[in-house]
Amino acid sequence: MHIDPLERTWVVVVGLLTAMMLGVIFYTAWSGDIHPPSNVEVIDSTRLHLTEEFAEDNLGARTQPDGSVRVAMVATRYGFYPQHIEVPVDTPITFRFATPDSLHGLHIPGTNVDTMVIPGFVSEVNTVLQNTGTFPMYCNEYCGLGHHDMWSRVTITPKQG
Amino acid sequence: MTEREKPNGLALSHMWVAMITFLVAAFLGLYQVLERAEYIPAWAEGYYTSVTAHGVIMAYVLTTFFIVGFGYYCASSSLKRPIWSPGLAWGGFLMMLVGVLLVVYAIVTGQGTVLYTFYPPLTAHWTFYVGAALLVVGSIAWIIIMIVMPIRWKRENPGQPLPLIMFTTTANALLWGWTLVGVALEVVFQLIPLSVGWIDSVDVGLAKTLFAWTLHPIVYFWLIPAYQAFYMLVPRVAGGRLFSDEMARVAFIMLLVFSLPIGMHHLYVDPFQAAGWKLFHAFGTFMVAVPTLITGFTVLAGLELAGRLRGGKGLFGWIRTLPWDEPMLVATALALLMLTAGGFGGMINASYGMNTMVHNTMWVPAHFHLIFAGTTIIMYFAIAYHLWPKMTGRELFSKSLAVKQLWVWFIGMLILTIPWHYVGLLGMPRRTALMPYDPVYVDPWKSTLFAMAIGGVVLAVSAVMLIYNLVMTQVNRAREADRELKFAEPIHPVLSLPAPLNGFTLWNSIILIYMIAGWGYPIAQFFVMNTQNALPWGW
Amino acid sequence: MKRRSLALIPIVATLVGGAAAGPSSQVAWDRDTLQLLASGDAVRGQQLSGQCASCHGSEGTSPSPNWPSLAGQLPTYLYKQLRDYKDGKRQDALMSALVGDRSDQDMADLAAYYASLPLPPGKPGGDETATLLAEMGDGPRLIPACNSCHGRSGQGNRVLKRDVATMPALTGQFPAYLEKTMLDYKSGKRENDVYRRMRAITGQLTEAEIKSLAAYYGTLAQ
């Protein structure tokens, strides 16, 4: 068995490079508490409109006693309901999404709000939005022939007071 | 071995299926960019049907047929014996072909517009899933043959190192064997029963998890023939040597082991899997960079050696002396450029924290078109140019046309993917037929659609050049003199090897443990949690 | 959540207002409902359909624009409407009285019967306004293409037999009936569309567009 010294040096360099990349990934995950949306929570999607949280009248954004905002939305062919929400900038927000039909994805470009919405599960995204303005929230996973039509608007408003 | 004993017809049949379907899929890709750029009337159903067919062909049909055909040819050439059990091999071929026809039936009758991602509760006609299953089952015949042939060879040549090309082909067969289990479980136990009506609901979380099992290692199954060419065909064509036989084995083994339990990076933004598992798979994803970087070194070292043997001097002088009229060499240089750029983008995708910014945006197809349609496929082209004369016994119709075709493909791929990276960062979603969102967001995206359309046209032209050259080779009157497939010799001949570098027993055990660690609980949880199934939906 | 305290004032009023009235429909597309529909007996449905024929026609094709045709409609949709009448989610004095004593099985059988009849012939088609809305929708107004949900040519959104198909076929109706339906959604008189999807869409449509769309999909002659 023969390994060239030059090759051995390169393997060490590669090892260090990889360790560095992994170090950055693990360090930022730990120090900044940065994780992708990973909410393991089941729900009976077929009866979504009969549940309390995702009932038609309870959807939308609500300010919580601690000043944070909680948003409940339904992703269903073809739109996100309510179709227009307003949320404040620089405020901790918890988005909660569920779908009664197919699978969907959602993204607000320019933000880190990006999650799949899967029948049978509740998706949750915790974030603080940093720019004001009106943004599209669109479906980014094929969900049917009207997939491209599936979008709504999110207005991020300046902080009050 | 006489020509009659070589698997010429078998390999050629597989590869022609790959190439013909490739031509169709290239034009589907052209249709998609033109539709998206609004140069032809918008037609959502046409677009999504085309995405489905383009993806199924490029990702499953082209790759599987090409790799299987290439594997048969390499095995027979390196072990200097006919294929073991040609009946099994041809049976597998027919099964795969029937599978493709069933999938085509579902797609063209409008009953399979579910893209190529196998994500329920979107449910296609049962022929779509049965066809996919037959494609996979047919390829298992190849896996068996690629395992049996080296075992029999080793029994007859005790203590001898297995030829590197056979060792790496078996590595790829094993990789495919481990990889296909996920999607096979999903198709057999969830999608076929659901589409036929034996079960009335489906656990989408479990289905997506099983698909993710397959989803990432499969790209290394596609990539390995390109790596095999890098290590064993390129130095030969360039007139050099393989830098190190042993290190090549180490690299392929690492590719095999590390690439398996990493698929969860496709599920980064899915609910239903806890963050810790995603981080675990992020680790494995980055470990795959190790064999890739080792490969980069070995290929360049092998080329430098060839350049210097041809009289090249100085730090970069050796580059000029390489035979740049050889398709294999041109493809390698272009492939390495695209691998570097695409690999960089891939690290962004794979980043546990950054992924949410680009998930399902155009950044993702930009990445995999560079790595797959760029790096991998351009090496398939070079392999085709190399093998067609040997398989058919006819001279390559035009070497210069081949070199031009590779350059055109490279340029087209850059025109296509550089703008895609840019609009991906701006948030443009992938796989949408139209973009009816507010113009303030869409207008900056649209500035790149022109380039995208040009890229599509250039790539379609390149695809035609390839097929024309291969057809003309097939009917060429000039006989090919050299019909032996030869592989690069290492600088230091390998006389003996430790068992782990000459077989896979140890590595299969390690993979089993690693797979149980990486996928055990994430799959078991669906049987422990009270998950709610979804019902089948059309589209 | 019980009553909202002052600290829980919703930040947002959405496109639609309206008083809280509970879910728009009690029908859930769960396994039980689909199994019930699968068990629908068209022969028994036909026997039960005597009362229906005077308005909806003996073969399910309505003689008057006041009432919808039922022939060829998706059984899921027919069942849901019957249940919604019974549950008071869709308002109509006559229909509520007629379905009052029907069992779930009766409704499934009736749905199976009408679904088994052929959809009245005729292809959608009309002016440019309607064609654009039907095939392309209107992005800025958040209106998806009608055909995305109502089928490639307005025949309902079922692709394969096993699909959960909840959006109705639109062809086979009188234009005047379709127009009335859309106007009812627009005014909020009809509100059994879960998550207000049709109320949101019709809220964005002008009355002229509604008329065009009704003419586009309506295939029965006035």
Coordinates of N, CA, C and O in Angstrom, one line a residue, chain C residues 16-133:
Chain C
V16 N -62.0 40.1 4.2 CA -63.5 39.9 4.4 C -63.7 40.2 5.9 O -63.0 39.8 6.8
G17 N -64.8 40.8 6.2 CA -65.2 41.1 7.5 C -66.2 40.0 7.9 O -66.0 38.9 7.7
G18 N -67.4 40.5 8.4 CA -68.4 39.5 8.7 C -68.4 39.0 10.1 O -67.3 38.9 10.7
A19 N -69.5 38.7 10.6 CA -69.6 38.3 12.0 C -69.1 36.8 12.1 O -69.1 36.1 11.2
A20 N -68.5 36.5 13.3 CA -68.1 35.2 13.5 C -69.3 34.3 13.6 O -70.2 34.5 14.3
A21 N -69.3 33.3 12.7 CA -70.4 32.4 12.6 C -70.1 30.9 12.7 O -70.8 30.1 12.2
G22 N -68.9 30.6 13.2 CA -68.4 29.3 13.2 C -68.0 28.8 11.8 O -67.9 29.6 10.9
P23 N -67.7 27.6 11.7 CA -67.2 27.1 10.4 C -68.2 27.2 9.3 O -69.4 27.2 9.5
S24 N -67.7 27.4 8.1 CA -68.6 27.6 6.9 C -69.3 26.3 6.5 O -70.3 26.3 5.8
S25 N -68.8 25.2 7.0 CA -69.4 23.9 6.7 C -69.0 22.9 7.8 O -67.9 23.0 8.3
Q26 N -69.9 22.0 8.1 CA -69.5 21.0 9.0 C -68.9 19.8 8.3 O -68.4 18.9 9.0
V27 N -68.9 19.8 7.0 CA -68.4 18.6 6.3 C -66.9 18.6 6.3 O -66.3 19.6 6.0
A28 N -66.3 17.5 6.7 CA -64.9 17.4 6.6 C -64.6 16.3 5.6 O -65.2 15.2 5.6
W29 N -63.5 16.5 4.8 CA -63.2 15.5 3.8 C -62.3 14.4 4.5 O -61.1 14.3 4.2
D30 N -62.9 13.7 5.4 CA -62.1 12.7 6.1 C -62.5 11.3 5.5 O -63.3 11.2 4.7
R31 N -61.9 10.3 6.1 CA -62.1 9.0 5.6 C -63.5 8.5 5.7 O -64.1 7.9 4.8
D32 N -64.2 8.9 6.8 CA -65.6 8.5 7.0 C -66.5 9.1 5.9 O -67.3 8.4 5.3
T33 N -66.3 10.3 5.6 CA -67.1 11.0 4.6 C -66.9 10.3 3.3 O -67.8 10.0 2.5
L34 N -65.6 10.1 2.9 CA -65.3 9.5 1.6 C -65.8 8.1 1.5 O -66.2 7.6 0.5
Q35 N -65.7 7.3 2.6 CA -66.3 6.0 2.6 C -67.8 6.0 2.4 O -68.3 5.2 1.7
L36 N -68.4 6.9 3.1 CA -69.8 7.1 3.0 C -70.2 7.3 1.5 O -71.1 6.7 0.9
L37 N -69.4 8.3 0.9 CA -69.7 8.6 -0.5 C -69.4 7.4 -1.4 O -70.2 7.1 -2.4
A38 N -68.4 6.6 -1.1 CA -68.1 5.5 -1.9 C -69.2 4.5 -1.8 O -69.4 3.7 -2.8
S39 N -69.9 4.4 -0.7 CA -71.0 3.5 -0.5 C -72.3 4.0 -1.2 O -73.3 3.3 -1.1
G40 N -72.2 5.2 -1.7 CA -73.5 5.7 -2.3 C -74.1 4.8 -3.4 O -73.3 4.3 -4.2
D41 N -75.4 4.6 -3.3 CA -76.1 3.6 -4.2 C -76.9 4.4 -5.2 O -77.9 5.0 -4.8
A42 N -76.5 4.5 -6.4 CA -77.1 5.3 -7.4 C -78.6 4.8 -7.7 O -79.5 5.7 -7.9
V43 N -78.8 3.5 -7.6 CA -80.1 3.0 -7.9 C -81.1 3.5 -6.8 O -82.2 4.0 -7.1
R44 N -80.6 3.4 -5.5 CA -81.5 3.9 -4.4 C -81.6 5.4 -4.5 O -82.7 6.0 -4.3
G45 N -80.5 6.1 -5.0 CA -80.6 7.5 -5.1 C -81.7 7.9 -6.1 O -82.4 8.9 -5.9
Q46 N -81.8 7.1 -7.2 CA -82.8 7.5 -8.2 C -84.2 7.3 -7.6 O -85.0 8.2 -7.9
Q47 N -84.4 6.3 -6.8 CA -85.7 6.1 -6.1 C -86.0 7.3 -5.2 O -87.2 7.7 -5.1
L48 N -85.0 7.8 -4.6 CA -85.2 8.9 -3.7 C -85.3 10.3 -4.4 O -85.7 11.3 -3.7
S49 N -85.1 10.3 -5.7 CA -84.9 11.6 -6.3 C -86.2 12.2 -6.8 O -86.2 13.2 -7.5
G50 N -87.4 11.5 -6.6 CA -88.6 11.9 -7.1 C -88.9 13.4 -6.8 O -89.3 14.2 -7.7
Q51 N -88.8 13.8 -5.6 CA -89.1 15.1 -5.1 C -88.2 16.2 -5.9 O -88.6 17.3 -6.0
C52 N -86.9 15.7 -6.2 CA -86.0 16.7 -6.7 C -86.3 17.0 -8.2 O -85.9 18.1 -8.6
A53 N -87.0 16.1 -8.9 CA -87.1 16.2 -10.3 C -87.9 17.4 -10.8 O -87.6 18.0 -11.8
S54 N -88.8 17.9 -9.9 CA -89.6 19.0 -10.4 C -88.8 20.2 -10.6 O -89.1 21.0 -11.5
C55 N -87.8 20.4 -9.9 CA -86.9 21.6 -10.1 C -85.6 21.3 -10.9 O -85.2 22.0 -11.7
H56 N -85.0 20.1 -10.5 CA -83.7 19.8 -11.1 C -83.8 18.9 -12.4 O -82.8 18.5 -12.9
G57 N -85.0 18.6 -12.8 CA -85.2 17.9 -14.0 C -85.2 16.4 -13.8 O -84.5 15.9 -12.8
S58 N -85.9 15.6 -14.6 CA -86.0 14.2 -14.4 C -84.7 13.5 -14.6 O -84.4 12.5 -14.0
E59 N -83.9 14.1 -15.5 CA -82.6 13.5 -15.7 C -81.5 14.3 -15.1 O -80.3 14.3 -15.6
G60 N -81.8 15.2 -14.2 CA -80.8 16.0 -13.5 C -80.5 17.2 -14.2 O -79.6 18.0 -13.8
T61 N -81.1 17.5 -15.4 CA -80.9 18.7 -16.2 C -82.0 19.7 -15.9 O -83.1 19.4 -16.2
S62 N -81.6 20.8 -15.3 CA -82.7 21.7 -14.8 C -83.4 22.4 -16.0 O -82.8 22.7 -17.0
P63 N -84.7 22.5 -15.9 CA -85.5 23.2 -16.9 C -85.5 24.7 -16.8 O -86.0 25.4 -17.6
S64 N -84.9 25.3 -15.7 CA -85.1 26.7 -15.4 C -83.8 27.3 -14.8 O -83.1 26.6 -14.0
P65 N -83.4 28.5 -15.2 CA -82.2 29.1 -14.7 C -82.3 29.4 -13.2 O -81.3 29.7 -12.6
N66 N -83.5 29.2 -12.6 CA -83.6 29.4 -11.1 C -82.9 28.3 -10.4 O -82.5 28.5 -9.2
W67 N -82.7 27.1 -11.0 CA -82.2 26.0 -10.2 C -81.0 25.4 -11.0 O -81.0 25.4 -12.2
P68 N -80.1 24.8 -10.3 CA -78.9 24.2 -10.9 C -79.2 22.8 -11.5 O -80.1 22.2 -11.0
S69 N -78.5 22.5 -12.6 CA -78.5 21.1 -13.0 C -77.6 20.3 -12.1 O -76.6 20.8 -11.6
L70 N -78.0 19.1 -11.9 CA -77.2 18.2 -11.0 C -76.5 17.1 -11.7 O -75.5 16.5 -11.2
A71 N -76.9 16.8 -13.0 CA -76.3 15.7 -13.7 C -74.8 15.9 -13.9 O -74.4 17.0 -14.3
G72 N -74.1 14.8 -13.6 CA -72.6 14.9 -13.9 C -71.8 15.7 -12.9 O -70.6 15.8 -13.0
Q73 N -72.5 16.2 -11.9 CA -71.8 17.0 -10.8 C -71.0 16.0 -10.0 O -71.4 14.8 -9.8
L74 N -69.9 16.5 -9.4 CA -69.1 15.6 -8.5 C -69.9 15.2 -7.3 O -70.6 16.0 -6.7
P75 N -69.9 13.9 -6.9 CA -70.7 13.5 -5.8 C -70.2 14.2 -4.5 O -71.1 14.4 -3.6
T76 N -68.9 14.4 -4.3 CA -68.4 15.1 -3.2 C -69.2 16.5 -3.0 O -69.6 16.8 -1.9
Y77 N -69.3 17.2 -4.1 CA -69.9 18.5 -4.1 C -71.4 18.4 -3.7 O -71.9 19.2 -2.9
L78 N -72.1 17.5 -4.4 CA -73.5 17.3 -4.2 C -73.8 17.0 -2.7 O -74.6 17.6 -2.1
Y79 N -73.0 16.1 -2.2 CA -73.2 15.7 -0.8 C -73.0 16.8 0.1 O -73.7 17.1 1.1
K80 N -71.9 17.6 -0.1 CA -71.6 18.7 0.8 C -72.7 19.7 0.8 O -73.1 20.3 1.9
Q81 N -73.3 20.0 -0.4 CA -74.4 21.0 -0.4 C -75.6 20.5 0.4 O -76.2 21.3 1.1
L82 N -75.9 19.2 0.2 CA -77.1 18.7 0.9 C -76.8 18.8 2.5 O -77.7 19.2 3.2
R83 N -75.6 18.4 2.9 CA -75.3 18.5 4.3 C -75.3 19.9 4.8 O -75.8 20.2 5.9
D84 N -74.8 20.8 4.0 CA -74.8 22.3 4.4 C -76.2 22.8 4.5 O -76.5 23.6 5.4
Y85 N -77.1 22.4 3.6 CA -78.5 22.8 3.8 C -79.1 22.3 5.1 O -79.7 23.0 5.8
K86 N -78.8 21.0 5.3 CA -79.3 20.4 6.5 C -78.8 21.1 7.8 O -79.5 21.3 8.8
D87 N -77.5 21.4 7.7 CA -76.8 22.0 8.9 C -77.1 23.5 9.0 O -76.6 24.2 9.9
G88 N -77.8 24.1 8.1 CA -78.1 25.5 8.1 C -76.9 26.3 7.6 O -76.8 27.5 7.9
K89 N -75.9 25.7 7.0 CA -74.7 26.5 6.5 C -75.0 27.1 5.2 O -74.3 28.0 4.8
R90 N -75.9 26.5 4.4 CA -76.3 27.1 3.2 C -77.8 27.4 3.3 O -78.6 26.5 3.7
Q91 N -78.2 28.6 3.0 CA -79.6 29.1 3.3 C -80.5 28.9 2.1 O -80.2 29.5 1.1
D92 N -81.6 28.2 2.3 CA -82.6 28.1 1.3 C -83.8 27.4 1.9 O -83.7 26.2 2.3
A93 N -84.9 28.1 2.1 CA -86.0 27.6 2.8 C -86.5 26.3 2.3 O -86.7 25.3 3.0
L94 N -86.7 26.2 1.0 CA -87.2 25.0 0.3 C -86.3 23.9 0.5 O -86.7 22.8 0.9
M95 N -85.0 24.1 0.2 CA -84.0 23.0 0.3 C -83.8 22.5 1.7 O -83.7 21.3 2.0
S96 N -83.8 23.5 2.6 CA -83.7 23.1 4.0 C -84.8 22.2 4.5 O -84.6 21.2 5.2
A97 N -86.0 22.5 4.0 CA -87.2 21.7 4.4 C -87.1 20.3 3.7 O -87.4 19.3 4.4
L98 N -86.6 20.3 2.5 CA -86.6 19.0 1.8 C -85.5 18.1 2.3 O -85.7 16.9 2.3
V99 N -84.4 18.6 2.8 CA -83.3 17.7 3.3 C -83.4 17.4 4.7 O -82.7 16.6 5.3
G100 N -84.4 18.1 5.4 CA -84.5 18.1 6.9 C -84.5 16.7 7.4 O -83.9 16.4 8.4
D101 N -85.2 15.7 6.7 CA -85.3 14.4 7.3 C -84.5 13.4 6.5 O -84.7 12.2 6.7
R102 N -83.6 13.8 5.7 CA -82.7 12.9 5.0 C -81.6 12.4 5.8 O -80.9 13.2 6.5
S103 N -81.3 11.1 5.7 CA -80.1 10.6 6.5 C -78.8 10.9 5.6 O -78.9 11.2 4.5
D104 N -77.7 10.7 6.3 CA -76.4 10.8 5.6 C -76.4 9.9 4.4 O -75.9 10.2 3.3
Q105 N -76.9 8.7 4.6 CA -76.8 7.7 3.5 C -77.7 8.1 2.4 O -77.4 7.9 1.2
D106 N -78.9 8.7 2.7 CA -79.8 9.2 1.6 C -79.0 10.2 0.8 O -79.1 10.1 -0.5
M107 N -78.3 11.1 1.5 CA -77.6 12.1 0.7 C -76.5 11.5 -0.1 O -76.3 12.0 -1.3
A108 N -75.8 10.5 0.4 CA -74.8 9.9 -0.4 C -75.3 9.2 -1.6 O -74.8 9.2 -2.7
D109 N -76.5 8.6 -1.4 CA -77.1 7.9 -2.5 C -77.6 8.8 -3.6 O -77.4 8.6 -4.8
L110 N -78.2 9.9 -3.2 CA -78.6 11.0 -4.1 C -77.4 11.5 -4.9 O -77.5 11.7 -6.1
A111 N -76.3 11.8 -4.1 CA -75.1 12.3 -4.8 C -74.6 11.3 -5.8 O -74.2 11.7 -6.9
A112 N -74.6 10.0 -5.5 CA -74.2 9.0 -6.4 C -75.0 8.9 -7.6 O -74.5 8.8 -8.7
Y113 N -76.3 9.1 -7.4 CA -77.2 9.0 -8.6 C -77.0 10.1 -9.6 O -76.8 9.9 -10.8
Y114 N -77.0 11.4 -9.1 CA -76.8 12.5 -10.0 C -75.4 12.5 -10.6 O -75.2 12.9 -11.8
A115 N -74.4 12.1 -9.8 CA -73.1 12.0 -10.4 C -72.9 11.0 -11.5 O -72.1 11.2 -12.4
S116 N -73.8 10.0 -11.4 CA -73.7 8.9 -12.5 C -74.3 9.4 -13.8 O -74.1 8.8 -14.8
L117 N -75.1 10.5 -13.8 CA -75.7 10.9 -15.0 C -74.7 11.7 -15.8 O -73.8 12.3 -15.2
P118 N -74.9 11.8 -17.2 CA -73.9 12.5 -17.9 C -74.0 14.0 -17.8 O -75.1 14.5 -17.7
L119 N -72.8 14.7 -17.7 CA -72.8 16.1 -17.6 C -73.4 16.7 -18.9 O -73.1 16.2 -20.0
P120 N -74.4 17.6 -18.8 CA -75.0 18.1 -20.1 C -73.9 18.6 -21.0 O -72.9 19.2 -20.5
P121 N -74.1 18.4 -22.3 CA -73.0 18.7 -23.2 C -72.7 20.2 -23.4 O -73.5 21.0 -23.0
G122 N -71.6 20.5 -24.0 CA -71.3 21.9 -24.2 C -69.9 22.2 -23.6 O -69.6 21.8 -22.5
K123 N -69.2 23.0 -24.3 CA -67.8 23.4 -23.9 C -67.8 24.9 -23.4 O -68.6 25.7 -24.0
P124 N -67.0 25.2 -22.4 CA -67.0 26.6 -22.0 C -66.3 27.4 -23.1 O -65.5 26.9 -23.9
G125 N -66.7 28.7 -23.1 CA -66.2 29.6 -24.1 C -66.9 30.9 -24.0 O -68.0 31.0 -23.6
G126 N -66.1 32.0 -24.3 CA -66.7 33.3 -24.2 C -65.8 34.4 -24.5 O -64.8 34.2 -25.3
D127 N -66.1 35.6 -24.0 CA -65.3 36.7 -24.4 C -63.9 36.7 -23.7 O -63.5 35.8 -23.0
E128 N -63.1 37.7 -24.1 CA -61.7 37.7 -23.7 C -61.5 37.8 -22.2 O -60.7 37.2 -21.6
T129 N -62.3 38.7 -21.6 CA -62.3 38.9 -20.1 C -62.4 37.5 -19.4 O -61.6 37.2 -18.6
A130 N -63.5 36.8 -19.8 CA -63.8 35.5 -19.1 C -62.7 34.5 -19.4 O -62.2 33.8 -18.5
T131 N -62.2 34.5 -20.7 CA -61.2 33.5 -21.0 C -59.9 33.7 -20.2 O -59.3 32.8 -19.7
L132 N -59.6 35.0 -20.1 CA -58.3 35.3 -19.3 C -58.5 34.8 -17.9 O -57.6 34.2 -17.3
L133 N -59.6 35.2 -17.3 CA -59.9 34.9 -15.9 C -59.9 33.3 -15.7 O -59.4 32.8 -14.7

